[in-house]
CSV table of C-alpha atoms in Angstrom, one decimal:
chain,number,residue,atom,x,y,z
A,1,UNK,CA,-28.6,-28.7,-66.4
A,2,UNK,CA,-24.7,-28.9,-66.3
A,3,UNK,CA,-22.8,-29.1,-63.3
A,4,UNK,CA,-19.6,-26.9,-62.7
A,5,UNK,CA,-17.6,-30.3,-63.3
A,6,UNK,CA,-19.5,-30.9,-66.8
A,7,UNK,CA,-18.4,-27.4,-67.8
A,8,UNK,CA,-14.7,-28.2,-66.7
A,9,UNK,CA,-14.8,-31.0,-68.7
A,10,UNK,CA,-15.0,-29.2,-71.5
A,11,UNK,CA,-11.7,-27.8,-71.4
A,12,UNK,CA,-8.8,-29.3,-72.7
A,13,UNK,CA,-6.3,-31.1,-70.0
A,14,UNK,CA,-3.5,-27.8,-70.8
A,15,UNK,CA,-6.5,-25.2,-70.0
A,16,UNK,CA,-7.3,-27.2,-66.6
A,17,UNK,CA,-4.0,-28.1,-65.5
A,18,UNK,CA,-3.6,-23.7,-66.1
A,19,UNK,CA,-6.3,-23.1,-63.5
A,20,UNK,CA,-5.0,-25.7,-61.1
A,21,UNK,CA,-2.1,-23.7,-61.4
A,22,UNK,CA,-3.9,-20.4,-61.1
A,23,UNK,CA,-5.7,-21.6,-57.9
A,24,UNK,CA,-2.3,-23.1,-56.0
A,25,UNK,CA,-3.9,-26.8,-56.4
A,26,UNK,CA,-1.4,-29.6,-55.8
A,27,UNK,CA,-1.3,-33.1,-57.1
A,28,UNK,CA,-3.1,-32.0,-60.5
A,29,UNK,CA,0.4,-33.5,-63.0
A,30,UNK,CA,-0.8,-37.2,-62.3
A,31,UNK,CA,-4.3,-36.8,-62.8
A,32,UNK,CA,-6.1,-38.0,-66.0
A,33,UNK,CA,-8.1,-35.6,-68.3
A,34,UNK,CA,-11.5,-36.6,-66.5
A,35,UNK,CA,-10.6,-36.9,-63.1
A,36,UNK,CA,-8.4,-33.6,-63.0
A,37,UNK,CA,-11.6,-32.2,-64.2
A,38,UNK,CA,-13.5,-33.9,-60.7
A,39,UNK,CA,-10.5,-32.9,-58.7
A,40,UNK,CA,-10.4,-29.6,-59.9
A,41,UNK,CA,-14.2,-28.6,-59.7
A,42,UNK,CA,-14.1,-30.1,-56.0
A,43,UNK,CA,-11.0,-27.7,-55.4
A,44,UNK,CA,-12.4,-24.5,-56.9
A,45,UNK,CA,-16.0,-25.0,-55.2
A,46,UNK,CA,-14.0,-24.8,-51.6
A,47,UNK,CA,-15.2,-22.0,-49.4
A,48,UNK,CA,-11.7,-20.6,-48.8
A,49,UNK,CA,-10.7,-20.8,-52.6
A,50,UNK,CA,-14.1,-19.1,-53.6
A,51,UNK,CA,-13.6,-16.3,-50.9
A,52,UNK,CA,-10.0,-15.1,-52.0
A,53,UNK,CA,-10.9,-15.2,-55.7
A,54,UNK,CA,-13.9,-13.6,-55.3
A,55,UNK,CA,-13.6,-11.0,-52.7
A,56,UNK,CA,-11.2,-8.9,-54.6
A,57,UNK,CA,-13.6,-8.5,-57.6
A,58,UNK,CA,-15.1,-5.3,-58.2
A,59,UNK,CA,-18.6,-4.2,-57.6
A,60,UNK,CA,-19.5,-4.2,-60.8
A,61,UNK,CA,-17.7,-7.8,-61.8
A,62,UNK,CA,-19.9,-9.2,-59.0
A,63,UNK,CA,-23.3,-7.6,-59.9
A,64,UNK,CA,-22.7,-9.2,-63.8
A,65,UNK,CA,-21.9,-12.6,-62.0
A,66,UNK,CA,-25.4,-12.6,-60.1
A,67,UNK,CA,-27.3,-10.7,-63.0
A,68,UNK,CA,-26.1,-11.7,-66.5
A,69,UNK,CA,-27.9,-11.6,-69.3
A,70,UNK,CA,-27.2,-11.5,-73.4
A,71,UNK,CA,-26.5,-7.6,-72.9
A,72,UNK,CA,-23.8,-7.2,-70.1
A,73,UNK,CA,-20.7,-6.2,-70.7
A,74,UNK,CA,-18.3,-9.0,-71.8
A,75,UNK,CA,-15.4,-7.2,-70.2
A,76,UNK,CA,-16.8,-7.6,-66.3
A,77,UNK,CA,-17.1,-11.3,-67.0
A,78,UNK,CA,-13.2,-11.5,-68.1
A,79,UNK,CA,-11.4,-11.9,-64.7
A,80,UNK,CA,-14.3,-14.5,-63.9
A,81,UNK,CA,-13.4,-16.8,-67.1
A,82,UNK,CA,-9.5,-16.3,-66.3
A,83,UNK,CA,-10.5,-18.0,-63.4
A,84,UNK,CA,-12.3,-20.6,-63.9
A,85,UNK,CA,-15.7,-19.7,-62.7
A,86,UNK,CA,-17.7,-18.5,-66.1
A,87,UNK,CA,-17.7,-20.7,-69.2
A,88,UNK,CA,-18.0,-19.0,-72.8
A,89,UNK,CA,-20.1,-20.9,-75.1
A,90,UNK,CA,-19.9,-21.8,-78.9
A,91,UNK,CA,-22.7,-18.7,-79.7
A,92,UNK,CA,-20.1,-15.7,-77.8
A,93,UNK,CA,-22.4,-16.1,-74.4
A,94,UNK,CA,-21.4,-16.9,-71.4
A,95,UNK,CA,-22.6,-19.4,-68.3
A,96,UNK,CA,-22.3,-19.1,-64.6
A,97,UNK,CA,-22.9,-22.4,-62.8
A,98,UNK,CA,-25.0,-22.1,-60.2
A,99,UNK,CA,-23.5,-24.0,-57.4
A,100,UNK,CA,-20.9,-20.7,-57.8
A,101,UNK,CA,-24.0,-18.2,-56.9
A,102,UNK,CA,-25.8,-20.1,-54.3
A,103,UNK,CA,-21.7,-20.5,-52.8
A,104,UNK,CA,-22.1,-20.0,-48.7
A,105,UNK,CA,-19.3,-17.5,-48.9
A,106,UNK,CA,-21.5,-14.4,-49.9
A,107,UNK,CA,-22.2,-13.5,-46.1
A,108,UNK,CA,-22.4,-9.7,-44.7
A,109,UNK,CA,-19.0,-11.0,-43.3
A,110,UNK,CA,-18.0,-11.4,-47.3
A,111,UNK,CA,-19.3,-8.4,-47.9
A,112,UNK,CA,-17.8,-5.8,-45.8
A,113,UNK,CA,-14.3,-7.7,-46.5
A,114,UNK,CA,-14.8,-7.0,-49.9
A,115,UNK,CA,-15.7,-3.7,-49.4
A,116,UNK,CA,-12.0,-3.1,-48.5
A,117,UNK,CA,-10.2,-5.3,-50.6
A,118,UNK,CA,-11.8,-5.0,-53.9
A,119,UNK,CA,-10.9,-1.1,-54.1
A,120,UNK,CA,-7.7,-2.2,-52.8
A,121,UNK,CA,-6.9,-4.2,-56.1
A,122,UNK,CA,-8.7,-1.8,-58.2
A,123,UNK,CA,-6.5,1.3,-56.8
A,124,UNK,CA,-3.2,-0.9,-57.5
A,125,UNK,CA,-4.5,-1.4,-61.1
A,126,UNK,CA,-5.3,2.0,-61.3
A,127,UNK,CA,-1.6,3.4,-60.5
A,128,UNK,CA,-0.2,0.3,-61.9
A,129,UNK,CA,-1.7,1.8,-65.5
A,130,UNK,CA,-1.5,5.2,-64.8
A,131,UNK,CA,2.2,5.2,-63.1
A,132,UNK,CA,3.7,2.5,-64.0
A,133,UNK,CA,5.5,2.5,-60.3
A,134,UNK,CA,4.5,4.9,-57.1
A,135,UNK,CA,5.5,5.5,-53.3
A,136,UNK,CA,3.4,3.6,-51.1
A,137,UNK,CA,2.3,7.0,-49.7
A,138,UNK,CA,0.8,7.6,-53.3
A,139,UNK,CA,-1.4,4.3,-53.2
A,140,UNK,CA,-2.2,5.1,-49.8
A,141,UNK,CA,-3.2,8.6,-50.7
A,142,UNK,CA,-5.4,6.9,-53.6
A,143,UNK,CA,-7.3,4.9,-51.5
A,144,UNK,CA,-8.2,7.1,-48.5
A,145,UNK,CA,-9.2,9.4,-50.6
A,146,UNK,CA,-11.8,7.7,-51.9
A,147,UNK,CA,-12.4,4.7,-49.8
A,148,UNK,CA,-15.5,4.7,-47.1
A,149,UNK,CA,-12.9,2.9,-45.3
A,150,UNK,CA,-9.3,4.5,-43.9
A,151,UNK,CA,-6.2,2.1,-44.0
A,152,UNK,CA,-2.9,3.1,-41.9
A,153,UNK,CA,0.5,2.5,-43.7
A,154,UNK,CA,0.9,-1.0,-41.9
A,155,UNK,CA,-2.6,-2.0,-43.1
A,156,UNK,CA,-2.4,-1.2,-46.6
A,157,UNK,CA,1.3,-3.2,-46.5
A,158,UNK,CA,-0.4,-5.9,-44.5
A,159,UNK,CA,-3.3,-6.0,-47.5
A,160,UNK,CA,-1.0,-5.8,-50.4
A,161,UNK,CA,1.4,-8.9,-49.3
A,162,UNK,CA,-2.1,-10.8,-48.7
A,163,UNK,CA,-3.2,-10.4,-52.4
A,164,UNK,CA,-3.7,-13.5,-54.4
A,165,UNK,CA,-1.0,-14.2,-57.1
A,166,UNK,CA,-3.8,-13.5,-59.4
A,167,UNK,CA,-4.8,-9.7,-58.5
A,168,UNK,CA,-0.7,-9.0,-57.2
A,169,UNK,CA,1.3,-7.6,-60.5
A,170,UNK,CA,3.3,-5.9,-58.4
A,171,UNK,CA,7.0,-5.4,-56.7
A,172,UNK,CA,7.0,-3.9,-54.0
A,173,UNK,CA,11.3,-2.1,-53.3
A,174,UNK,CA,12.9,0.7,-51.5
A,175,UNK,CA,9.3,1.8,-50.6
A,176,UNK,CA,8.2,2.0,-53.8
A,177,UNK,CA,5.3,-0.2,-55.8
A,178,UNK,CA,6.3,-1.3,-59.6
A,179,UNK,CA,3.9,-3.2,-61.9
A,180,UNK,CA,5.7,-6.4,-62.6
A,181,UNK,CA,6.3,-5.4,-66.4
A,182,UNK,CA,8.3,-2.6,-65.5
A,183,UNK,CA,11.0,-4.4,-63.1
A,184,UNK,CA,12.8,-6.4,-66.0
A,185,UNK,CA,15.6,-4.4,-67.3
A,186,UNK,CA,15.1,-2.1,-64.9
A,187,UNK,CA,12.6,-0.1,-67.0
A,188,UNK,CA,10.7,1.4,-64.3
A,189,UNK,CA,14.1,3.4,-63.3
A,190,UNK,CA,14.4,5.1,-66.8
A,191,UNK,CA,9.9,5.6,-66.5
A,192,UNK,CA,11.3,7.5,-63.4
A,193,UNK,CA,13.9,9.6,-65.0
A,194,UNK,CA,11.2,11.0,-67.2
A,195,UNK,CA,8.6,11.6,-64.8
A,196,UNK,CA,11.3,13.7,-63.4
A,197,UNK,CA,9.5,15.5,-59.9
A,198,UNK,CA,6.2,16.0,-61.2
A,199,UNK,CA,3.9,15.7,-59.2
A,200,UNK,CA,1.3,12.5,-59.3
A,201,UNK,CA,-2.2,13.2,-61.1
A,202,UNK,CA,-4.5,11.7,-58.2
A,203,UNK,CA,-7.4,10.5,-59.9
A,204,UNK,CA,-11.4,10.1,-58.6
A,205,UNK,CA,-12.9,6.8,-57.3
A,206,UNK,CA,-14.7,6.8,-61.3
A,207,UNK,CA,-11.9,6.9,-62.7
A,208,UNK,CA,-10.0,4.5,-60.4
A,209,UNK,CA,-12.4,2.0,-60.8
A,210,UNK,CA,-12.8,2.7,-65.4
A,211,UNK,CA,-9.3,2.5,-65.3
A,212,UNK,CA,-8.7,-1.0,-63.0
A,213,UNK,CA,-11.8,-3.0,-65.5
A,214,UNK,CA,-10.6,-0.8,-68.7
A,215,UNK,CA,-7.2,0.2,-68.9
A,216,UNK,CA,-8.8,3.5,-69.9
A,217,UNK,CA,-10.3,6.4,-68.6
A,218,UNK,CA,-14.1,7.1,-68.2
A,219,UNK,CA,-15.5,8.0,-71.9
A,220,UNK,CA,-15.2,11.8,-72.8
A,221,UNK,CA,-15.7,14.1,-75.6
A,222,UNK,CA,-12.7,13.2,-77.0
A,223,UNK,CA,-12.3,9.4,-76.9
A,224,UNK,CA,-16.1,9.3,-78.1
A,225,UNK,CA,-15.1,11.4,-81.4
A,226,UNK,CA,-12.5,8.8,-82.2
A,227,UNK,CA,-15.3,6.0,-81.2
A,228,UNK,CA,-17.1,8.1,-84.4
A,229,UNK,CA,-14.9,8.0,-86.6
A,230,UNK,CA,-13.6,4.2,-86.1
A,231,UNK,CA,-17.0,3.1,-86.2
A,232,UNK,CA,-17.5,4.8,-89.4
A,233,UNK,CA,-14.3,4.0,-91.1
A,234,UNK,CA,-14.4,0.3,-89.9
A,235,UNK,CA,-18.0,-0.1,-90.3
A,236,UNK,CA,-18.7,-1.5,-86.8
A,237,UNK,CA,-20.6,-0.6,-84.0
A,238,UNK,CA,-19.7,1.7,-81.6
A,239,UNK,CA,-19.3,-0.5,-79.1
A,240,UNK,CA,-16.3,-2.2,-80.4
A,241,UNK,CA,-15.5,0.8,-81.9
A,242,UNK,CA,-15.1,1.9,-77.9
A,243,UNK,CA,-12.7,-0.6,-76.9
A,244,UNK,CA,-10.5,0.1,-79.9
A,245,UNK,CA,-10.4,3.5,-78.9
A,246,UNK,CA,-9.7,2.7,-75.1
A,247,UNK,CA,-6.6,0.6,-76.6
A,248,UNK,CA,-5.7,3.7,-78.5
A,249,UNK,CA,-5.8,5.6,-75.2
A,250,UNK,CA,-3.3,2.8,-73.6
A,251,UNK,CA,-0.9,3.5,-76.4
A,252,UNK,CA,-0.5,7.3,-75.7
A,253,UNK,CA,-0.4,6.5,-71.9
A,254,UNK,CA,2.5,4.5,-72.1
A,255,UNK,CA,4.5,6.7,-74.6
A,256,UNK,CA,3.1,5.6,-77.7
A,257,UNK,CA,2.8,8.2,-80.5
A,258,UNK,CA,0.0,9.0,-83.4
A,259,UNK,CA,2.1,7.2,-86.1
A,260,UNK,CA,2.0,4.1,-83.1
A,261,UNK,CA,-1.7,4.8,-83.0
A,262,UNK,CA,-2.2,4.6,-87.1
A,263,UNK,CA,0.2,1.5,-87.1
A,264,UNK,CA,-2.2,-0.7,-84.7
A,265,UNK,CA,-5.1,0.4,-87.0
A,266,UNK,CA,-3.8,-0.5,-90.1
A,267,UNK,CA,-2.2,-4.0,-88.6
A,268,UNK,CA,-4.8,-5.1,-86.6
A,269,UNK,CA,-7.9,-3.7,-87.7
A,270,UNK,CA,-6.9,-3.6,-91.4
A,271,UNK,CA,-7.5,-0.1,-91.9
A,272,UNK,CA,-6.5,0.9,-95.4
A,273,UNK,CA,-4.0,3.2,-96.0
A,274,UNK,CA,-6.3,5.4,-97.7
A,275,UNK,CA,-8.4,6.0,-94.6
A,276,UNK,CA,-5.7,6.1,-92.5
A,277,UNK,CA,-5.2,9.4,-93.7
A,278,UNK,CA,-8.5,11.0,-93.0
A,279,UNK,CA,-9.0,14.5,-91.7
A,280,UNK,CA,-11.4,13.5,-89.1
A,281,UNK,CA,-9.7,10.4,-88.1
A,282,UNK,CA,-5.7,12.4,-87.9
A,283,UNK,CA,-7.9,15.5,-85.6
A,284,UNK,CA,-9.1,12.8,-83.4
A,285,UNK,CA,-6.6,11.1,-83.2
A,286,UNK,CA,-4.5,14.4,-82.3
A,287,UNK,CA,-7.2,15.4,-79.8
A,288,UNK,CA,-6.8,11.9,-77.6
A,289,UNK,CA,-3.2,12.0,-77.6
A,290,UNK,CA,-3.9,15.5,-76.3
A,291,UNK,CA,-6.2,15.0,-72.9
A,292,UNK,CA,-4.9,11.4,-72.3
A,293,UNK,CA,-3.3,11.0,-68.9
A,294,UNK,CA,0.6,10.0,-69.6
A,295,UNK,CA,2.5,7.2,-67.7
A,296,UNK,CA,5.6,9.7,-68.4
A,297,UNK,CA,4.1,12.7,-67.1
A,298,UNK,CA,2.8,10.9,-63.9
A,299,UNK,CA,-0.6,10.8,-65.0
A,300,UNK,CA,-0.8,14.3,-66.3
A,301,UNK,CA,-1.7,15.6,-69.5
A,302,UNK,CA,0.6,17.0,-71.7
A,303,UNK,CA,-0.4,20.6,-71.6
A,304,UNK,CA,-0.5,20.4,-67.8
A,305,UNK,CA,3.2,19.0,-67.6
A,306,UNK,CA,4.1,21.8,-69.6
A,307,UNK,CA,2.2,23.9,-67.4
A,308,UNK,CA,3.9,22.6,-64.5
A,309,UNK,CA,7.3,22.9,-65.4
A,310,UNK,CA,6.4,26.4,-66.1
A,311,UNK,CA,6.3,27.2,-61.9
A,312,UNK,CA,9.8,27.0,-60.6
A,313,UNK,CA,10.0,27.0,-56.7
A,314,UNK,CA,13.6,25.8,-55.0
A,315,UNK,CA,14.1,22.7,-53.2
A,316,UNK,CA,16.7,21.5,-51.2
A,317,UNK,CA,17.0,17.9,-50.2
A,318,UNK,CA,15.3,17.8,-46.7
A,319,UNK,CA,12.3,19.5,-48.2
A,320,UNK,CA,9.3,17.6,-49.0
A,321,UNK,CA,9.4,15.6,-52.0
A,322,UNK,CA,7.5,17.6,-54.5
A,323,UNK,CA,6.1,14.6,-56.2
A,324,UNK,CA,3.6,13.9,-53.1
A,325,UNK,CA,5.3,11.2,-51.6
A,326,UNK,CA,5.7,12.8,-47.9
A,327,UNK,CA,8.9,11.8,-47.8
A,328,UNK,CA,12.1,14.2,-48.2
A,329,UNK,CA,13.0,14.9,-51.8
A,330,UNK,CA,16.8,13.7,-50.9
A,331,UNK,CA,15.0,10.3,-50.1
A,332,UNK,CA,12.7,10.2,-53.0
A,333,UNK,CA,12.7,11.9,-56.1
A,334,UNK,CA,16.0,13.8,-55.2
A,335,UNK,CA,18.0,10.4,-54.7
A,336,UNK,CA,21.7,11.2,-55.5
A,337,UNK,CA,20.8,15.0,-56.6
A,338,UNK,CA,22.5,16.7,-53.3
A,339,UNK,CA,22.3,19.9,-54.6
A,340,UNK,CA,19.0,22.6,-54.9
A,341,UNK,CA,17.8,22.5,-57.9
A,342,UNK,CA,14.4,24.6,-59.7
A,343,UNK,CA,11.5,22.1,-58.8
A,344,UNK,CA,9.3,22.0,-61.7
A,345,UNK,CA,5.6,21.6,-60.1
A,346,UNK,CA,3.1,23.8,-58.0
């Protein structure tokens, strides 16, 4: 049987010296190939380094890691083989060494940490796809709502600035928490400008959780018709036909349009021009872009923006931010807009 050290060995000296990097291991640029790989292993095997990768892995992640077999989702091993501790084999499976499992980490000590922390990084994934950037109140609202546990403003701060570099793909500025994509060029600011004062689309703890391992929402009745019809049209199975269709989904959620949609079909998964044009493929197609949650809208459809901006109620700026930030609109949504204005939102 191979030890977690044979398996490192395996990798090339780039991929290693990546996870020493990953992990915050020093001293790894002199090493040879080999003994990087024994240096390494050594490192990644120590309880403290085990206990901050691993307790901010979902439920879910953690039940594949102690249970896989040929037919569990490859996407709940994916975080694991970023870091290090799952191997993927020549055949497409995948191996978990087991000096990982039998690790002395996983006490009830381990657990109830995790408990806390995990849903912590899933929430922040959750609003980091569906938002793009959020008050802190807005996470906070996120995760009381459908945590067993209850975090005050401090704690949830205190949490965030204790997240590994490899979970935290976020800035956190005037109060307000921006996935790390969005900061350059300011492009979080004009996400903002659109969103406008609508309010935020809180989601459930399913959804939260699809949306932190997926980038997508839960399947529905829509995003299983388009499943159909890739499957058919691409002759594959519906499986991979689901993830194409959850990438679809991330296209409309960050303002991508149909014609977007139809362009990543036809480049990436060759789909002829011919086909492209199908009458069940355009309808569901149209029907996604539809009922999919929209980083511009705040997490809201498009027919429920509309909706929204349909109920005009006055706000002046030391009312309550209508966006469900509990702070005053002058000091959130309303920065630099003195005067009342019609607030478009219930």
């Amino acid at each position: 049987m191979n030890t977690f050290t044979d398996y490192l060995k395996e990798k090339t000296k780039k991929e290693l010296i990546s996870l020493a990097r990953l992990h915050h291991m020093t001293g790894y640029s002199v090493l040879h190939k080999n003994e990087l790989s024994e240096k390494l292993g050594d490192f990644l095997l120590l309880p403290e380094i085990l206990y901050s990768f691993f307790v901010y892995l979902g439920e879910d992640e953690l039940h594949t890691f102690f249970h896989y077999n040929n037919s569990s989702d490859p996407t709940l091993l994916q975080r694991l083989l970023e870091g290090g501790y799952c191997f993927q084999q020549t055949d497409g499976t995948f191996v978990i060494p087991e000096e990982i499992k039998t690790s002395s980490i996983f006490t009830n000590s381990f657990w109830k940490d995790h408990k806390k922390k995990s849903f912590l990084a899933d929430c922040l994934n959750a609003a980091g796809y569906l938002y793009g950037c959020a008050p802190v109140s807005i996470l906070l609202k996120l995760y009381n709502d459908n945590s067993v546990y209850s975090l005050t403003r401090e704690q949830l701060m205190k949490e965030i600035y204790e997240l590994p570099d490899y979970y935290n793909h976020f800035i956190i500025q005037n109060d307000l928490i921006i996935h790390k994509s969005l900061y350059n060029n300011n492009l979080y600011q004009r996400i903002q400008q659109c969103q406008g004062t609508l309010p935020f689309y809180i989601p459930t703890r399913e959804e939260i959780l699809h949306l932190s391992r997926y980038g997508a929402f839960p399947e529905d009745t829509y995003s299983r018709r388009l499943s159909s019809c890739l499957s058919r049209l691409l002759i594959i199975d519906f499986s991979s036909a689901q993830n194409i269709s959850r990438i679809i989904q991330a296209i409309y959620r960050q303002g991508g349009s149909i014609h977007d949609a139809i362009s990543c079909l036809t480049n990436e998964w060759k789909l002829s021009s011919q086909l492209s044009g199908d009458k069940q493929l355009l309808s569901a197609l149209n029907e996604l872009f539809a009922h999919t949650r929209l980083m511009l809208n705040r997490g809201n459809t498009a027919s429920e923006a509309v909706h929204l901006k349909k109920k005009k109620t006055k706000i002046y700026p030391n009312s309550p931010c209508p966006c469900g930030s509990s702070k005053k609109y002058k000091n959130c949504c309303g920065k630099r807009k003195w005067k009342p204005f019609c607030y478009s939102g219930s």
